[in-house]
GROMACS .gro file of C-alpha atoms in nm:
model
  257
    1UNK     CA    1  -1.221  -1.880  -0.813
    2UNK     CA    2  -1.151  -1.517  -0.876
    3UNK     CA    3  -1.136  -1.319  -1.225
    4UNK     CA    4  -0.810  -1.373  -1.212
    5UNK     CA    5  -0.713  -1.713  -1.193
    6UNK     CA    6  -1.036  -1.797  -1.414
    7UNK     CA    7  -0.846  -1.584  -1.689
    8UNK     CA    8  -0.516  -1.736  -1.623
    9UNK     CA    9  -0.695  -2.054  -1.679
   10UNK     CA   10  -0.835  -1.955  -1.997
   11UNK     CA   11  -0.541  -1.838  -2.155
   12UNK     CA   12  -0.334  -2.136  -2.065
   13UNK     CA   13  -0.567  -2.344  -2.211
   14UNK     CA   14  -0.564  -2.092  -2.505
   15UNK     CA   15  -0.217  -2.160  -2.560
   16UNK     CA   16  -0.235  -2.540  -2.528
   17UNK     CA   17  -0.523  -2.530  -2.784
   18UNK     CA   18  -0.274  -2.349  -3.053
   19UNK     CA   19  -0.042  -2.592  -3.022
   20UNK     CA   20  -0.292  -2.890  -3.065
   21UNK     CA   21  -0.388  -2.740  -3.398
   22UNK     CA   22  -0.075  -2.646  -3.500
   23UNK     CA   23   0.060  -3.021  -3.463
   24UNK     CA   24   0.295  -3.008  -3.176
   25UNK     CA   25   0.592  -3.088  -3.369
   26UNK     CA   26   0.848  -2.887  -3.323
   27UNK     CA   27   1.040  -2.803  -2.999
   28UNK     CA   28   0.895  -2.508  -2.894
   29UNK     CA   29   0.538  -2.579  -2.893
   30UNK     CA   30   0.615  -2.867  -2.655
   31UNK     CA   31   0.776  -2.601  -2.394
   32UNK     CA   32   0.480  -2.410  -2.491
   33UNK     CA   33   0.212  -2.691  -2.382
   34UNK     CA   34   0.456  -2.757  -2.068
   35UNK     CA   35   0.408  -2.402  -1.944
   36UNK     CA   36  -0.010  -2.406  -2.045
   37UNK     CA   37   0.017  -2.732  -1.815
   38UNK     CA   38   0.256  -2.589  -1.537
   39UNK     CA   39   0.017  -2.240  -1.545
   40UNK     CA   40  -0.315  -2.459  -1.526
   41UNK     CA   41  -0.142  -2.636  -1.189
   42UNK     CA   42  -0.075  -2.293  -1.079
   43UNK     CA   43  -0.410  -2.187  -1.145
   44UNK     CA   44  -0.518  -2.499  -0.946
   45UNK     CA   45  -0.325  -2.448  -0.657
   46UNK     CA   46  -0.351  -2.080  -0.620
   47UNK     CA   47  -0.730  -2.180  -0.585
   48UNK     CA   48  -0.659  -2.419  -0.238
   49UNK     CA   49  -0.371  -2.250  -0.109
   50UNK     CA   50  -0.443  -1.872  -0.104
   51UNK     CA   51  -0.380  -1.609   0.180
   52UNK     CA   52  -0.378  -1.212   0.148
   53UNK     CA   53   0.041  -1.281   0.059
   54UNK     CA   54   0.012  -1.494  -0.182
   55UNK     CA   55  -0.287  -1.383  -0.392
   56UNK     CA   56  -0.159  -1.006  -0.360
   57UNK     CA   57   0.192  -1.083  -0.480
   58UNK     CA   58   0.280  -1.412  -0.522
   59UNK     CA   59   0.045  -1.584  -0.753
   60UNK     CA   60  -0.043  -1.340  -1.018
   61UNK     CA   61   0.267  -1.219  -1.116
   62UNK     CA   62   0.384  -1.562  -1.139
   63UNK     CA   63   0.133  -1.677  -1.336
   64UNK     CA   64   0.173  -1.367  -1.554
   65UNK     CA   65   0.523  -1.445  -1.613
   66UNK     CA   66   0.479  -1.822  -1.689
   67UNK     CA   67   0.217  -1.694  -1.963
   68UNK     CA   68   0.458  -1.437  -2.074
   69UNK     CA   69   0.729  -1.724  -2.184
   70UNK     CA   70   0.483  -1.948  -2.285
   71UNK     CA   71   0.349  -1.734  -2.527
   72UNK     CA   72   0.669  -1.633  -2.676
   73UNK     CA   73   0.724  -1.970  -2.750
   74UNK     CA   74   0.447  -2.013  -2.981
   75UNK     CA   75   0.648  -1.742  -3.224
   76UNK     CA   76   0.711  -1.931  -3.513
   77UNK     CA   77   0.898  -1.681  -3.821
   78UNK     CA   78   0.867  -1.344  -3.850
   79UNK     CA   79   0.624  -1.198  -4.112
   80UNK     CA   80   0.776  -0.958  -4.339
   81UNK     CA   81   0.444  -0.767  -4.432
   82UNK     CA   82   0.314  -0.726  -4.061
   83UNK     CA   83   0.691  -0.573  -4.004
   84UNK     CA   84   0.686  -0.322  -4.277
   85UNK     CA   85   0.324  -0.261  -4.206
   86UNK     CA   86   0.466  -0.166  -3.864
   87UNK     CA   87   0.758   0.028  -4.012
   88UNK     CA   88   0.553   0.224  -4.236
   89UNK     CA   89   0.318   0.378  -3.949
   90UNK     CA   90   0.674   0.465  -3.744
   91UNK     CA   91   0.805   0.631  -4.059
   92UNK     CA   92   0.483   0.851  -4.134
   93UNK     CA   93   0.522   0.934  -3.768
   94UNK     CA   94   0.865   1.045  -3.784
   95UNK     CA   95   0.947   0.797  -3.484
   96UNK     CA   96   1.335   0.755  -3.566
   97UNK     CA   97   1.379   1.145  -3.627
   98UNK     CA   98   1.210   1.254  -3.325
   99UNK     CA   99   1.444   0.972  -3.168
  100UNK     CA  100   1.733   1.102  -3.303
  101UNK     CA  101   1.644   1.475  -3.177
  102UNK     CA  102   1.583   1.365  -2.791
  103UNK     CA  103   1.798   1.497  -2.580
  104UNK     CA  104   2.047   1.283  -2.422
  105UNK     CA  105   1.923   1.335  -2.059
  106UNK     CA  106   1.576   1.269  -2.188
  107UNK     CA  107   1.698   0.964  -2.401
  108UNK     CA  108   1.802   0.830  -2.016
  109UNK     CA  109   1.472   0.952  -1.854
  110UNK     CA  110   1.286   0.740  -2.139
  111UNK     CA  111   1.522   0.395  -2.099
  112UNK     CA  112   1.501   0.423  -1.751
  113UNK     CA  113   1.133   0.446  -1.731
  114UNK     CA  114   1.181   0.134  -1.992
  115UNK     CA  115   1.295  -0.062  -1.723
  116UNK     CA  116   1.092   0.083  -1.468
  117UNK     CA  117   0.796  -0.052  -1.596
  118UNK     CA  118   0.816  -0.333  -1.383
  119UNK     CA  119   0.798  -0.149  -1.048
  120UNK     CA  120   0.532  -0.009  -1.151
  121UNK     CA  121   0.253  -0.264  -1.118
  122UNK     CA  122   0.347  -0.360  -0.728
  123UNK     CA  123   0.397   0.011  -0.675
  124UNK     CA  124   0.038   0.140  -0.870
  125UNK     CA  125  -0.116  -0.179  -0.572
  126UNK     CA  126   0.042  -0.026  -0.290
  127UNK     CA  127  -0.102   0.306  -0.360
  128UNK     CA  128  -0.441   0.070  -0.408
  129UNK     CA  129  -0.423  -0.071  -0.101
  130UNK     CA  130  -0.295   0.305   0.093
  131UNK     CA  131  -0.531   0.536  -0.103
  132UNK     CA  132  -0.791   0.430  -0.271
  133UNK     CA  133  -1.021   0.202  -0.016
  134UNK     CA  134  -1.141  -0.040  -0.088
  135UNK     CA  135  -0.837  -0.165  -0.230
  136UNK     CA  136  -1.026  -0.459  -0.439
  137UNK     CA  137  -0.706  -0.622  -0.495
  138UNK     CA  138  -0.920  -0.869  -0.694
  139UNK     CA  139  -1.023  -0.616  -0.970
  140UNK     CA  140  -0.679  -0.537  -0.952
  141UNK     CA  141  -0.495  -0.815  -1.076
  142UNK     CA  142  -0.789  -0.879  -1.281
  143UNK     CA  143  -0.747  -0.582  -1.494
  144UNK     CA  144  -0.378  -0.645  -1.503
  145UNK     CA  145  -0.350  -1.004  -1.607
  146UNK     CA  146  -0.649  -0.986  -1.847
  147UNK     CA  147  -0.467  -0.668  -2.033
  148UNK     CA  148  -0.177  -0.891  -2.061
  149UNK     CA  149  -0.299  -1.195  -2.160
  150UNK     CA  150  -0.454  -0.997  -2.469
  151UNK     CA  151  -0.144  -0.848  -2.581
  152UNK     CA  152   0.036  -1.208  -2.551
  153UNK     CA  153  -0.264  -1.368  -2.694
  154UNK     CA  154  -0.194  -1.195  -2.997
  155UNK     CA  155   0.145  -1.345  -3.078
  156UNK     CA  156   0.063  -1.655  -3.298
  157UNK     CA  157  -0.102  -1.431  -3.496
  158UNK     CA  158   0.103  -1.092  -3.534
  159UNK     CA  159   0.466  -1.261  -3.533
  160UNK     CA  160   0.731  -0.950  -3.621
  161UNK     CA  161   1.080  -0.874  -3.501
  162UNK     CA  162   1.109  -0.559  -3.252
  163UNK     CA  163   1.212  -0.263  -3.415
  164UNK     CA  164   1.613  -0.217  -3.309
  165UNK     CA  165   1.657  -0.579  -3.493
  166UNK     CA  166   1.549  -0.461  -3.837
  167UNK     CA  167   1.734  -0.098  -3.788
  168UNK     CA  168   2.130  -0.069  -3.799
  169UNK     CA  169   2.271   0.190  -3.538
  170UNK     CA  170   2.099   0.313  -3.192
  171UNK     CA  171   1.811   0.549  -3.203
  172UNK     CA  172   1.980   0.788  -2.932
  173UNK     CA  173   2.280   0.802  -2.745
  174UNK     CA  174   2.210   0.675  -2.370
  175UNK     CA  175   2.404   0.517  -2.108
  176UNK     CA  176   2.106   0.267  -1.949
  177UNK     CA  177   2.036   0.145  -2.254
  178UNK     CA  178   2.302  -0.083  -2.223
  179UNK     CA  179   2.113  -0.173  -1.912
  180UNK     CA  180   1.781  -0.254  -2.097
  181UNK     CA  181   1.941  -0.451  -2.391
  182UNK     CA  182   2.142  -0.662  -2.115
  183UNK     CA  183   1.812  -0.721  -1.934
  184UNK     CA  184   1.596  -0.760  -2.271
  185UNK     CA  185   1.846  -1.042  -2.400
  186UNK     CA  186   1.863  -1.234  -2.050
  187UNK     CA  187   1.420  -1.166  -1.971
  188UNK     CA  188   1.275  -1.129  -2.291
  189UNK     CA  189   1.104  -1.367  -2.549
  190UNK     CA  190   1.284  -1.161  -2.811
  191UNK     CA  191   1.034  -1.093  -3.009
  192UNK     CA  192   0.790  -0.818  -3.077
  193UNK     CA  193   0.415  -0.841  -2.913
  194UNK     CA  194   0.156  -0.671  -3.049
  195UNK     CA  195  -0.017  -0.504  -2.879
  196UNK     CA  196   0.262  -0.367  -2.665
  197UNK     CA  197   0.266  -0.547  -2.280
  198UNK     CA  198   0.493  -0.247  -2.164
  199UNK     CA  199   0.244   0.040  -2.274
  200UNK     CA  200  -0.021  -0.172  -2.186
  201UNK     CA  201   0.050  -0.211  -1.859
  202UNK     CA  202   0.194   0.133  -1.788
  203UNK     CA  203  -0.154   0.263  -1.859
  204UNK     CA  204  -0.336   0.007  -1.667
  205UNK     CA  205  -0.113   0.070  -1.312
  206UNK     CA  206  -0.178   0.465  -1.372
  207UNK     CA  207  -0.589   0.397  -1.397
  208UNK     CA  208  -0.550   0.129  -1.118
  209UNK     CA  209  -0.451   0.487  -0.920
  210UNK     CA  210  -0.717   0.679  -0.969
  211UNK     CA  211  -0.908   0.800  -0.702
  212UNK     CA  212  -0.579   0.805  -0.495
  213UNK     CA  213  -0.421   1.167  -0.465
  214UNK     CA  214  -0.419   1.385  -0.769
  215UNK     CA  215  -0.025   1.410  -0.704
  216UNK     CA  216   0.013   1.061  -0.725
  217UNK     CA  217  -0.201   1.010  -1.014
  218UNK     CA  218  -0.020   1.234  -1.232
  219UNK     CA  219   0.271   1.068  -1.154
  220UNK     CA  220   0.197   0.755  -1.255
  221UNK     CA  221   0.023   0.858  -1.573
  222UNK     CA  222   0.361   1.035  -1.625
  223UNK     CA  223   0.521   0.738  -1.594
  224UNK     CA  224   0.282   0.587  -1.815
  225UNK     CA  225   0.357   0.822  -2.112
  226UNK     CA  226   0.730   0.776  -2.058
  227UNK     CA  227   0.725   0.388  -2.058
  228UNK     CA  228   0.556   0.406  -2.378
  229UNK     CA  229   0.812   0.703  -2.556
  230UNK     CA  230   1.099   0.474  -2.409
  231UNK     CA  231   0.976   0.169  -2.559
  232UNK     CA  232   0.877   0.319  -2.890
  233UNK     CA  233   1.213   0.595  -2.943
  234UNK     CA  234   1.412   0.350  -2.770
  235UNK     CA  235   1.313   0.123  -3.077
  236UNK     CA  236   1.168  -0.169  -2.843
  237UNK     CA  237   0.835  -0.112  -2.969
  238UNK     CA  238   0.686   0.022  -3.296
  239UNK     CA  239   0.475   0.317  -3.287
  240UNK     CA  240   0.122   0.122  -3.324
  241UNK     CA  241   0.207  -0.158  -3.091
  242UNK     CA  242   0.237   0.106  -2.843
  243UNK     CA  243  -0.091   0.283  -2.935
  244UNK     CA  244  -0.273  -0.072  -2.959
  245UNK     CA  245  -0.131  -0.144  -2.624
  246UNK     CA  246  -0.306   0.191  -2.471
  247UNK     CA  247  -0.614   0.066  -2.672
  248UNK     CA  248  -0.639  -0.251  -2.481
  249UNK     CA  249  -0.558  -0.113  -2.116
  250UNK     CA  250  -0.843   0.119  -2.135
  251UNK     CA  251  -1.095  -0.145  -2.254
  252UNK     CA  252  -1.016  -0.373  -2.045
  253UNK     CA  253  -1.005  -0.144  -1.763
  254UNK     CA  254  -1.362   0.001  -1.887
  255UNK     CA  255  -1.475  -0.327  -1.906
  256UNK     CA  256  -1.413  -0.458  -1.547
  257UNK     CA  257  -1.546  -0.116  -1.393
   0.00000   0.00000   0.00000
């Protein structure tokens, strides 16, 4: 058994343990214990039926998406004090103003790059697997998944709304971002996770890349930075879920080196 299916494993179980003590009762922590059951199985099989296809693109990423859902279902209510703790930071910050200066072509730059983030994890392996020998596809998904499955992990315990449902109007004028609310209403949980899976990620594919060409590198770190603007201007995130998420990428990444 790999890291990452032994993580997978632990979460899942992680989640089926919150709904034991929180009862059960209600709808959604039923779906939640089917998806800790259906990501165990997973777990299971990916353990007897494995081959370089399906452990470097087929079973983690479906595992991480069957944790992703699973955990949004543990969301209960929002908490008014952990939102306007949230709120608070973003107005210190200046996060709407600075928002509401962006340039428009910027503002689409920033959504885009929103979106993007989830190119970015198959695209920071390929560059893995091309540059940066020996690939240690392994490590890979292990630093991935494990970075995820603490920013989901969190959920039961930080519950909040994401920013653009407490705030009337749109932070900046933009053309995609019709694009990302579309996709964010038909993909999403629909709530807010703290610490933010977006930045989190971002930052993890750009250190998965190092060692590969300094070109490429910069790139992705770019595109690291603007996942995290988009998500926190574009009002997806809040300022500290952002920073948090940054937080755990480079431990975890630390960590597993």
């Amino acid at each position: 058994m790999q890291l990452w299916q032994l993580a997978s494993a632990t979460f899942f179980l992680y989640v089926a343990l919150i709904v034991l003590w929180r009862g059960g009762h209600r709808p959604a922590d039923r779906r939640a214990m089917s998806g800790a059951v259906v990501g165990l199985v997973l777990v299971l099989v990916s353990v007897f039926v494995h081959g370089p296809l399906l452990a470097e693109w087929i079973w983690p990423p479906l595992l991480l998406l069957v944790a992703y859902w699973s955990s949004g279902l543990l969301f209960v209510a929002p908490c008014p004090r952990q939102e306007a703790g949230l709120q608070w930071l973003d107005d210190l910050v200046g996060v709407r103003e600075v928002a509401r200066r962006t340039p428009r072509a910027l503002a689409e730059i920033l959504e885009a790059a929103y979106a993007g983030v989830y190119l970015l994890i198959p695209l920071a392996l390929l560059v893995r697997i091309w540059f940066v020998p020996p690939a240690d596809v392994d490590r890979f998904w292990s630093v991935v998944l494990i970075t995820d499955f603490v920013c989901f992990g969190v959920l039961p315990w930080v519950q909040t709304r994401p920013p653009r449902a407490l705030e009337a109007g749109e932070p900046w004028p933009s053309s995609f971002r019709a694009f990302n609310l579309r996709l964010r209403g038909a993909t999403s949980i629909q709530v807010n996770t703290f610490p933010s899976g977006h930045a989190a990620e971002a930052l993890a594919a750009a250190l998965l890349v190092l060692g590969a060409p300094p070109v490429i590198v910069a790139l992705m770190f770019a595109a690291a930075l603007a996942v995290s603007a988009g998500a926190v201007l574009g009002r997806y995130h809040y300022f500290a879920d952002a920073l948090a998420g940054w937080v755990v990428a480079v431990g975890v990444f630390v960590m597993l080196s």
